[in-house]
Amino acid sequence: IKDGVFEDPAIDIVLGYHNWPPLEAGKVGYTEGAVFAASDFFDITLKGVSGHAAHPHTTVDTITAAAYFITQLQTIVSREIAPIDPAVVSIGQIEGGTARNIIASEVRLSGGIRGQSTEVMKRVEETMRRLLDGIKAGMRVDYELDYRLAVPVLRNDKAILDRVLSSARGILGDENVELLPSYSMGSEDLAFFTERFPSAHLRIGSKIDGLDTMLHKANYDCNEVAIPTAVRAVSQAAADLLA
């Protein structure tokens, strides 16, 4: 986008796909409307005063503050966001301290936010900042927050999706094109394209019988049947759309 690739020549339609371990290999799945969530990322550094663990009153304890903050963070979804609006707030990394008998001067937290609307994403960010201000006032720690907008919601255009599904059914068979029970709270940077152009996105089945896995799990493995399935479905859709 930044390099102008979509301007010369002009783009009419965008097609995308993603392998999907819960879905039987050889099948393609789809959802109407929202497919993947928006996501933002954050890094937080809590700053206090280090000291000997035997004299905690002379320190400002960032590990204790981090523990309180992480607990409070989990109340955002349950108490700040309407139950019918999906949202996820996760801390994926925490680092702090140098020894068991030294109170840490810094703790670093990294995580992410996911949601299905701009309003939800903004509310979560605002609440996170308020909680950090509360920890600062209540536990005397200072903080630095690096908050980054990542990707928007990925949505299917109904008219394009209908045509893509027709093509997929024609080449794979009706029984191999499946409406999925829900969208995913995962994220996909194809969303930068789908918010600009009429688009359709499929999920390609890559299930391996006997293997309980999912994308980004440590035991992940891909059923390569997904590759020819994707090639057939998406290339047929492209040919039909061009015709």
Tab-separated table of C-alpha atoms in Angstrom:
chain	number	residue	atom	x	y	z
A	1	ILE	CA	0.000	0.000	0.000
A	2	LYS	CA	2.709	2.442	1.010
A	3	ASP	CA	4.609	1.777	-2.230
A	4	GLY	CA	1.558	2.414	-4.421
A	5	VAL	CA	1.255	-1.152	-5.677
A	6	PHE	CA	-2.560	-0.943	-5.584
A	7	GLU	CA	-2.664	2.212	-7.684
A	8	ASP	CA	-0.862	1.063	-10.833
A	9	PRO	CA	-2.633	-0.952	-12.021
A	10	ALA	CA	-5.761	-0.181	-10.013
A	11	ILE	CA	-7.099	-3.039	-7.891
A	12	ASP	CA	-10.715	-4.169	-8.218
A	13	ILE	CA	-10.937	-7.180	-5.894
A	14	VAL	CA	-8.774	-8.815	-3.226
A	15	LEU	CA	-8.880	-12.525	-2.375
A	16	GLY	CA	-7.194	-14.065	0.633
A	17	TYR	CA	-7.052	-17.306	2.585
A	18	HIS	CA	-5.595	-18.793	5.733
A	19	ASN	CA	-5.028	-22.412	6.706
A	20	TRP	CA	-7.320	-23.564	9.513
A	21	PRO	CA	-6.405	-26.631	11.644
A	22	PRO	CA	-9.890	-27.145	13.202
A	23	LEU	CA	-11.402	-27.704	9.726
A	24	GLU	CA	-11.117	-31.030	7.924
A	25	ALA	CA	-8.415	-31.070	5.235
A	26	GLY	CA	-9.817	-30.819	1.728
A	27	LYS	CA	-12.535	-28.405	2.807
A	28	VAL	CA	-12.773	-24.616	2.772
A	29	GLY	CA	-14.648	-22.644	5.396
A	30	TYR	CA	-16.045	-19.141	5.505
A	31	THR	CA	-17.850	-16.625	7.681
A	32	GLU	CA	-20.010	-13.750	6.501
A	33	GLY	CA	-19.120	-10.230	7.576
A	34	ALA	CA	-16.307	-10.150	10.126
A	35	VAL	CA	-13.679	-12.875	9.693
A	36	PHE	CA	-10.786	-11.826	11.960
A	37	ALA	CA	-10.527	-9.277	14.756
A	38	ALA	CA	-8.671	-5.999	14.942
A	39	SER	CA	-5.562	-6.140	17.117
A	40	ASP	CA	-3.323	-3.629	18.877
A	41	PHE	CA	-0.074	-4.288	20.748
A	42	PHE	CA	1.447	-2.712	23.842
A	43	ASP	CA	4.666	-2.708	25.851
A	44	ILE	CA	4.608	-1.373	29.407
A	45	THR	CA	7.569	-0.632	31.658
A	46	LEU	CA	6.787	-0.173	35.342
A	47	LYS	CA	9.499	1.783	37.165
A	48	GLY	CA	10.108	1.745	40.899
A	49	VAL	CA	12.958	1.786	43.396
A	50	SER	CA	15.148	-1.267	43.933
A	51	GLY	CA	16.355	-2.456	47.293
A	52	HIS	CA	16.945	-5.382	49.619
A	53	ALA	CA	13.911	-7.639	50.042
A	54	ALA	CA	14.456	-7.474	53.816
A	55	HIS	CA	13.678	-3.737	53.754
A	56	PRO	CA	10.645	-3.389	51.414
A	57	HIS	CA	9.599	-0.077	52.994
A	58	THR	CA	12.651	1.571	51.404
A	59	THR	CA	11.661	0.438	47.911
A	60	VAL	CA	8.907	0.857	45.351
A	61	ASP	CA	8.022	-2.698	44.361
A	62	THR	CA	7.307	-3.048	40.641
A	63	ILE	CA	6.626	-6.800	40.741
A	64	THR	CA	3.790	-6.386	43.233
A	65	ALA	CA	2.463	-3.474	41.165
A	66	ALA	CA	2.652	-5.590	38.013
A	67	ALA	CA	0.693	-8.379	39.703
A	68	TYR	CA	-2.082	-5.967	40.699
A	69	PHE	CA	-2.125	-4.395	37.255
A	70	ILE	CA	-2.393	-7.735	35.423
A	71	THR	CA	-5.316	-8.726	37.650
A	72	GLN	CA	-7.047	-5.395	37.058
A	73	LEU	CA	-6.416	-5.674	33.317
A	74	GLN	CA	-8.569	-8.803	33.195
A	75	THR	CA	-11.558	-6.841	34.512
A	76	ILE	CA	-11.665	-4.660	31.396
A	77	VAL	CA	-13.474	-7.246	29.291
A	78	SER	CA	-15.713	-8.465	32.125
A	79	ARG	CA	-16.657	-5.053	33.547
A	80	GLU	CA	-15.951	-2.332	30.977
A	81	ILE	CA	-17.106	-3.947	27.726
A	82	ALA	CA	-20.685	-5.021	26.963
A	83	PRO	CA	-21.063	-8.821	27.131
A	84	ILE	CA	-22.319	-8.932	23.525
A	85	ASP	CA	-19.179	-7.170	22.237
A	86	PRO	CA	-16.228	-9.579	21.853
A	87	ALA	CA	-12.863	-8.426	23.184
A	88	VAL	CA	-9.634	-10.024	24.382
A	89	VAL	CA	-6.876	-8.508	26.540
A	90	SER	CA	-3.783	-10.660	27.057
A	91	ILE	CA	-0.339	-10.318	28.595
A	92	GLY	CA	1.987	-12.654	26.716
A	93	GLN	CA	5.319	-11.666	28.230
A	94	ILE	CA	6.540	-10.442	31.617
A	95	GLU	CA	10.125	-9.789	32.632
A	96	GLY	CA	11.575	-8.337	35.807
A	97	GLY	CA	13.937	-8.858	38.672
A	98	THR	CA	17.531	-10.038	39.025
A	99	ALA	CA	17.602	-12.085	42.249
A	100	ARG	CA	15.223	-13.598	44.804
A	101	ASN	CA	16.317	-11.199	47.562
A	102	ILE	CA	16.281	-7.961	45.565
A	103	ILE	CA	13.108	-5.989	44.892
A	104	ALA	CA	13.031	-5.147	41.200
A	105	SER	CA	13.313	-1.565	39.981
A	106	GLU	CA	11.641	-2.398	36.649
A	107	VAL	CA	9.123	-4.852	35.217
A	108	ARG	CA	8.323	-5.081	31.515
A	109	LEU	CA	4.975	-6.350	30.266
A	110	SER	CA	4.014	-7.044	26.667
A	111	GLY	CA	0.622	-8.006	25.334
A	112	GLY	CA	-2.181	-7.370	22.943
A	113	ILE	CA	-5.798	-6.336	22.549
A	114	ARG	CA	-8.338	-7.754	20.120
A	115	GLY	CA	-11.857	-6.661	19.277
A	116	GLN	CA	-14.473	-6.526	16.553
A	117	SER	CA	-15.104	-2.775	16.509
A	118	THR	CA	-13.222	0.519	16.652
A	119	GLU	CA	-15.305	1.569	19.653
A	120	VAL	CA	-14.325	-1.504	21.675
A	121	MET	CA	-10.640	-1.100	20.836
A	122	LYS	CA	-10.697	2.558	21.896
A	123	ARG	CA	-12.519	1.750	25.142
A	124	VAL	CA	-10.006	-0.936	26.089
A	125	GLU	CA	-7.056	1.393	25.437
A	126	GLU	CA	-8.617	4.229	27.451
A	127	THR	CA	-9.338	1.900	30.359
A	128	MET	CA	-5.809	0.487	30.310
A	129	ARG	CA	-4.385	3.997	30.553
A	130	ARG	CA	-6.719	4.787	33.462
A	131	LEU	CA	-5.633	1.641	35.310
A	132	LEU	CA	-1.970	2.532	34.804
A	133	ASP	CA	-2.618	5.990	36.243
A	134	GLY	CA	-4.316	4.315	39.217
A	135	ILE	CA	-1.349	1.989	39.820
A	136	LYS	CA	0.954	5.006	39.622
A	137	ALA	CA	-1.067	6.900	42.213
A	138	GLY	CA	-1.756	3.953	44.502
A	139	MET	CA	1.543	2.054	44.400
A	140	ARG	CA	3.998	4.875	43.606
A	141	VAL	CA	5.381	3.245	40.455
A	142	ASP	CA	5.976	5.260	37.321
A	143	TYR	CA	5.281	3.785	33.907
A	144	GLU	CA	6.007	4.039	30.216
A	145	LEU	CA	3.420	2.782	27.729
A	146	ASP	CA	4.193	2.063	24.085
A	147	TYR	CA	0.782	1.415	22.484
A	148	ARG	CA	0.690	0.533	18.776
A	149	LEU	CA	-2.248	0.187	16.419
A	150	ALA	CA	-1.708	-3.075	14.549
A	151	VAL	CA	-4.421	-4.248	12.145
A	152	PRO	CA	-8.112	-3.459	11.605
A	153	VAL	CA	-11.023	-5.914	11.432
A	154	LEU	CA	-10.972	-8.189	8.383
A	155	ARG	CA	-14.420	-8.280	6.756
A	156	ASN	CA	-15.865	-10.135	3.802
A	157	ASP	CA	-17.765	-8.274	1.103
A	158	LYS	CA	-20.976	-10.288	0.686
A	159	ALA	CA	-21.252	-9.925	-3.097
A	160	ILE	CA	-17.631	-11.005	-3.688
A	161	LEU	CA	-17.843	-13.777	-1.089
A	162	ASP	CA	-20.959	-15.231	-2.742
A	163	ARG	CA	-19.156	-15.422	-6.077
A	164	VAL	CA	-16.042	-16.962	-4.524
A	165	LEU	CA	-18.138	-19.594	-2.731
A	166	SER	CA	-19.914	-20.440	-5.966
A	167	SER	CA	-16.535	-21.031	-7.609
A	168	ALA	CA	-15.298	-23.112	-4.657
A	169	ARG	CA	-18.428	-25.279	-4.684
A	170	GLY	CA	-18.064	-25.781	-8.407
A	171	ILE	CA	-14.522	-27.147	-8.170
A	172	LEU	CA	-14.517	-28.767	-4.699
A	173	GLY	CA	-18.155	-29.831	-4.332
A	174	ASP	CA	-20.890	-28.456	-2.071
A	175	GLU	CA	-19.938	-30.844	0.729
A	176	ASN	CA	-16.441	-29.317	0.912
A	177	VAL	CA	-17.539	-25.698	1.392
A	178	GLU	CA	-18.589	-25.132	4.995
A	179	LEU	CA	-20.104	-22.201	6.883
A	180	LEU	CA	-18.023	-21.897	10.057
A	181	PRO	CA	-19.824	-21.425	13.381
A	182	SER	CA	-18.059	-18.161	14.232
A	183	TYR	CA	-15.419	-15.645	13.235
A	184	SER	CA	-12.001	-15.775	14.839
A	185	MET	CA	-10.519	-13.385	17.389
A	186	GLY	CA	-7.191	-13.926	15.656
A	187	SER	CA	-5.925	-11.181	13.373
A	188	GLU	CA	-4.733	-11.038	9.779
A	189	ASP	CA	-2.954	-8.148	8.053
A	190	LEU	CA	-4.930	-8.800	4.855
A	191	ALA	CA	-7.396	-6.530	6.686
A	192	PHE	CA	-5.419	-3.520	5.408
A	193	PHE	CA	-6.476	-4.610	1.918
A	194	THR	CA	-10.053	-5.622	2.725
A	195	GLU	CA	-10.848	-2.237	4.261
A	196	ARG	CA	-9.900	-0.596	0.933
A	197	PHE	CA	-11.232	-3.019	-1.693
A	198	PRO	CA	-14.133	-5.475	-2.131
A	199	SER	CA	-12.694	-8.704	-0.738
A	200	ALA	CA	-13.329	-12.301	0.203
A	201	HIS	CA	-11.371	-14.488	2.587
A	202	LEU	CA	-11.518	-18.269	2.983
A	203	ARG	CA	-10.167	-20.568	5.661
A	204	ILE	CA	-8.576	-23.706	4.242
A	205	GLY	CA	-8.943	-26.925	6.231
A	206	SER	CA	-5.651	-28.390	7.474
A	207	LYS	CA	-6.777	-30.739	10.236
A	208	ILE	CA	-4.561	-33.746	11.014
A	209	ASP	CA	-6.513	-36.639	12.514
A	210	GLY	CA	-5.366	-37.393	16.054
A	211	LEU	CA	-3.493	-34.090	16.491
A	212	ASP	CA	-5.112	-31.501	18.752
A	213	THR	CA	-3.448	-28.297	17.588
A	214	MET	CA	-4.097	-24.750	16.474
A	215	LEU	CA	-2.181	-21.914	14.865
A	216	HIS	CA	0.737	-20.705	17.020
A	217	LYS	CA	0.574	-23.688	19.399
A	218	ALA	CA	3.885	-25.397	20.145
A	219	ASN	CA	2.734	-28.684	18.587
A	220	TYR	CA	1.456	-27.073	15.374
A	221	ASP	CA	1.801	-29.076	12.186
A	222	CYS	CA	0.192	-28.427	8.796
A	223	ASN	CA	-1.636	-30.967	6.685
A	224	GLU	CA	-0.273	-30.177	3.231
A	225	VAL	CA	-3.559	-31.229	1.637
A	226	ALA	CA	-4.440	-27.602	2.413
A	227	ILE	CA	-2.072	-26.401	-0.319
A	228	PRO	CA	-3.759	-27.910	-3.418
A	229	THR	CA	-7.180	-27.223	-1.875
A	230	ALA	CA	-6.342	-23.532	-1.543
A	231	VAL	CA	-4.786	-23.314	-5.001
A	232	ARG	CA	-7.831	-24.906	-6.652
A	233	ALA	CA	-10.411	-22.835	-4.756
A	234	VAL	CA	-8.757	-19.432	-5.002
A	235	SER	CA	-7.439	-19.733	-8.566
A	236	GLN	CA	-10.855	-20.906	-9.797
A	237	ALA	CA	-12.469	-17.943	-8.020
A	238	ALA	CA	-9.970	-15.541	-9.606
A	239	ALA	CA	-10.606	-16.996	-13.068
A	240	ASP	CA	-14.378	-16.777	-12.626
A	241	LEU	CA	-14.233	-13.221	-11.306
A	242	LEU	CA	-12.035	-12.117	-14.215
A	243	ALA	CA	-14.501	-13.658	-16.653
